[in-house]
CSV table of C-alpha atoms in Angstrom, one decimal:
chain,number,residue,atom,x,y,z
A,1,MET,CA,-37.1,-54.5,-99.3
A,2,PHE,CA,-38.8,-51.8,-101.4
A,3,PRO,CA,-41.0,-49.1,-99.9
A,4,ARG,CA,-44.7,-49.6,-100.3
A,5,PRO,CA,-46.5,-47.2,-102.8
A,6,GLN,CA,-48.2,-45.3,-100.0
A,7,GLU,CA,-44.9,-44.8,-98.2
A,8,ARG,CA,-43.2,-43.5,-101.5
A,9,ALA,CA,-46.0,-41.2,-101.9
A,10,ASN,CA,-45.8,-39.9,-98.2
A,11,ARG,CA,-42.1,-39.1,-99.0
A,12,VAL,CA,-42.8,-37.4,-102.3
A,13,ASN,CA,-45.7,-35.3,-100.9
A,14,SER,CA,-44.3,-34.6,-97.5
A,15,PRO,CA,-43.4,-31.0,-96.7
A,16,ALA,CA,-39.7,-31.9,-96.7
A,17,ALA,CA,-39.8,-33.0,-100.3
A,18,LYS,CA,-41.2,-29.7,-101.5
A,19,LYS,CA,-38.8,-26.8,-102.3
A,20,PRO,CA,-39.5,-24.0,-99.9
A,21,GLU,CA,-40.3,-20.4,-101.3
A,22,PRO,CA,-37.5,-18.7,-99.5
A,23,ALA,CA,-35.0,-21.0,-101.3
A,24,LYS,CA,-36.3,-19.9,-104.6
A,25,LYS,CA,-35.7,-16.2,-103.6
A,26,ALA,CA,-32.3,-17.0,-102.4
A,27,GLU,CA,-31.6,-19.0,-105.6
A,28,PHE,CA,-32.7,-16.1,-107.7
A,29,GLU,CA,-30.6,-13.5,-105.7
A,30,LYS,CA,-27.6,-15.8,-105.8
A,31,SER,CA,-28.1,-16.2,-109.7
A,32,LEU,CA,-28.5,-12.4,-110.2
A,33,ALA,CA,-25.4,-11.6,-108.1
A,34,ARG,CA,-23.4,-14.1,-110.1
A,35,LEU,CA,-24.8,-12.7,-113.4
A,36,GLU,CA,-23.8,-9.2,-112.4
A,37,GLU,CA,-20.2,-10.7,-111.5
A,38,VAL,CA,-20.0,-12.2,-114.9
A,39,VAL,CA,-20.8,-9.0,-116.6
A,40,ARG,CA,-18.3,-7.1,-114.6
A,41,ARG,CA,-15.6,-9.7,-115.8
A,42,LEU,CA,-16.7,-9.7,-119.4
A,43,GLU,CA,-16.2,-5.7,-119.3
A,44,SER,CA,-12.4,-6.2,-118.2
A,45,PRO,CA,-10.0,-5.6,-120.9
A,46,GLN,CA,-7.5,-8.4,-119.7
A,47,LEU,CA,-10.0,-11.3,-120.3
A,48,SER,CA,-8.9,-13.9,-123.0
A,49,LEU,CA,-11.1,-14.8,-125.8
A,50,ASP,CA,-11.5,-18.3,-124.4
A,51,GLU,CA,-12.4,-17.1,-120.9
A,52,ALA,CA,-14.8,-14.5,-122.4
A,53,MET,CA,-16.6,-17.1,-124.3
A,54,LYS,CA,-17.0,-19.3,-121.3
A,55,LEU,CA,-18.4,-16.5,-119.0
A,56,PHE,CA,-20.6,-15.3,-121.9
A,57,GLU,CA,-22.1,-18.8,-121.9
A,58,GLU,CA,-22.6,-18.8,-118.3
A,59,GLY,CA,-24.2,-15.4,-118.3
A,60,VAL,CA,-26.6,-16.5,-121.0
A,61,THR,CA,-27.6,-19.4,-119.0
A,62,LEU,CA,-27.8,-17.4,-115.7
A,63,SER,CA,-29.9,-14.7,-117.5
A,64,ARG,CA,-32.4,-17.2,-118.9
A,65,ASP,CA,-32.8,-18.9,-115.5
A,66,CYS,CA,-33.4,-15.4,-113.9
A,67,GLN,CA,-35.9,-14.4,-116.6
A,68,LYS,CA,-37.9,-17.7,-116.2
A,69,GLN,CA,-38.0,-17.1,-112.3
A,70,LEU,CA,-39.2,-13.6,-112.8
A,71,GLU,CA,-42.0,-14.9,-115.3
A,72,GLU,CA,-43.0,-17.6,-112.7
A,73,ALA,CA,-43.1,-14.9,-110.1
A,74,GLU,CA,-45.2,-12.6,-112.3
A,75,GLY,CA,-47.7,-15.3,-112.9
A,76,ARG,CA,-48.2,-15.8,-109.1
A,77,VAL,CA,-48.5,-12.2,-108.2
A,78,GLU,CA,-52.2,-11.4,-107.3
A,79,ILE,CA,-53.9,-8.2,-106.3
A,80,LEU,CA,-56.4,-8.7,-103.6
A,81,LEU,CA,-59.4,-6.5,-104.0
A,82,LYS,CA,-62.1,-6.1,-101.5
A,83,LYS,CA,-65.6,-6.5,-102.6
A,84,ALA,CA,-68.6,-4.3,-101.5
A,85,ASP,CA,-69.6,-7.2,-99.2
A,86,GLY,CA,-66.1,-7.3,-97.6
A,87,LYS,CA,-64.9,-10.5,-99.3
A,88,LEU,CA,-61.5,-10.5,-100.7
A,89,VAL,CA,-61.1,-11.5,-104.3
A,90,ALA,CA,-57.8,-12.7,-105.9
A,91,GLU,CA,-57.3,-11.2,-109.3
A,92,PRO,CA,-54.4,-12.0,-111.6
A,93,PHE,CA,-51.7,-9.1,-111.8
A,94,GLU,CA,-51.6,-7.1,-115.0
A,95,PRO,CA,-48.8,-4.6,-115.3
A,96,GLU,CA,-49.7,-1.1,-116.5
A,97,SER,CA,-49.3,-0.7,-120.2
A,98,GLY,CA,-47.0,2.3,-119.6
A,99,GLU,CA,-44.3,0.3,-117.9
A,100,ASN,CA,-41.0,-0.4,-119.7
A,101,SER,CA,-40.3,-4.2,-119.8
């Protein structure tokens, strides 16, 4: 009747159960495009206050989601450096201090 624990574990750990990386990128791009659309609509003078508030709330949520995804991506970025012996070493990415963020 119920799946055995190993069967459940196999389903949870199967490649199909994991979210593929390209989907995250597509999700980010879609969220960013929607955020830009929300901003354009908020700049419209014909917008009612109620509609503007709904769009503003959606925009804040989208902005936070995009920021979170960007922070996660930044945490995964690694620069590969070749050591003198030819081996590659992964180092965490550290943005230059002169960059505007």
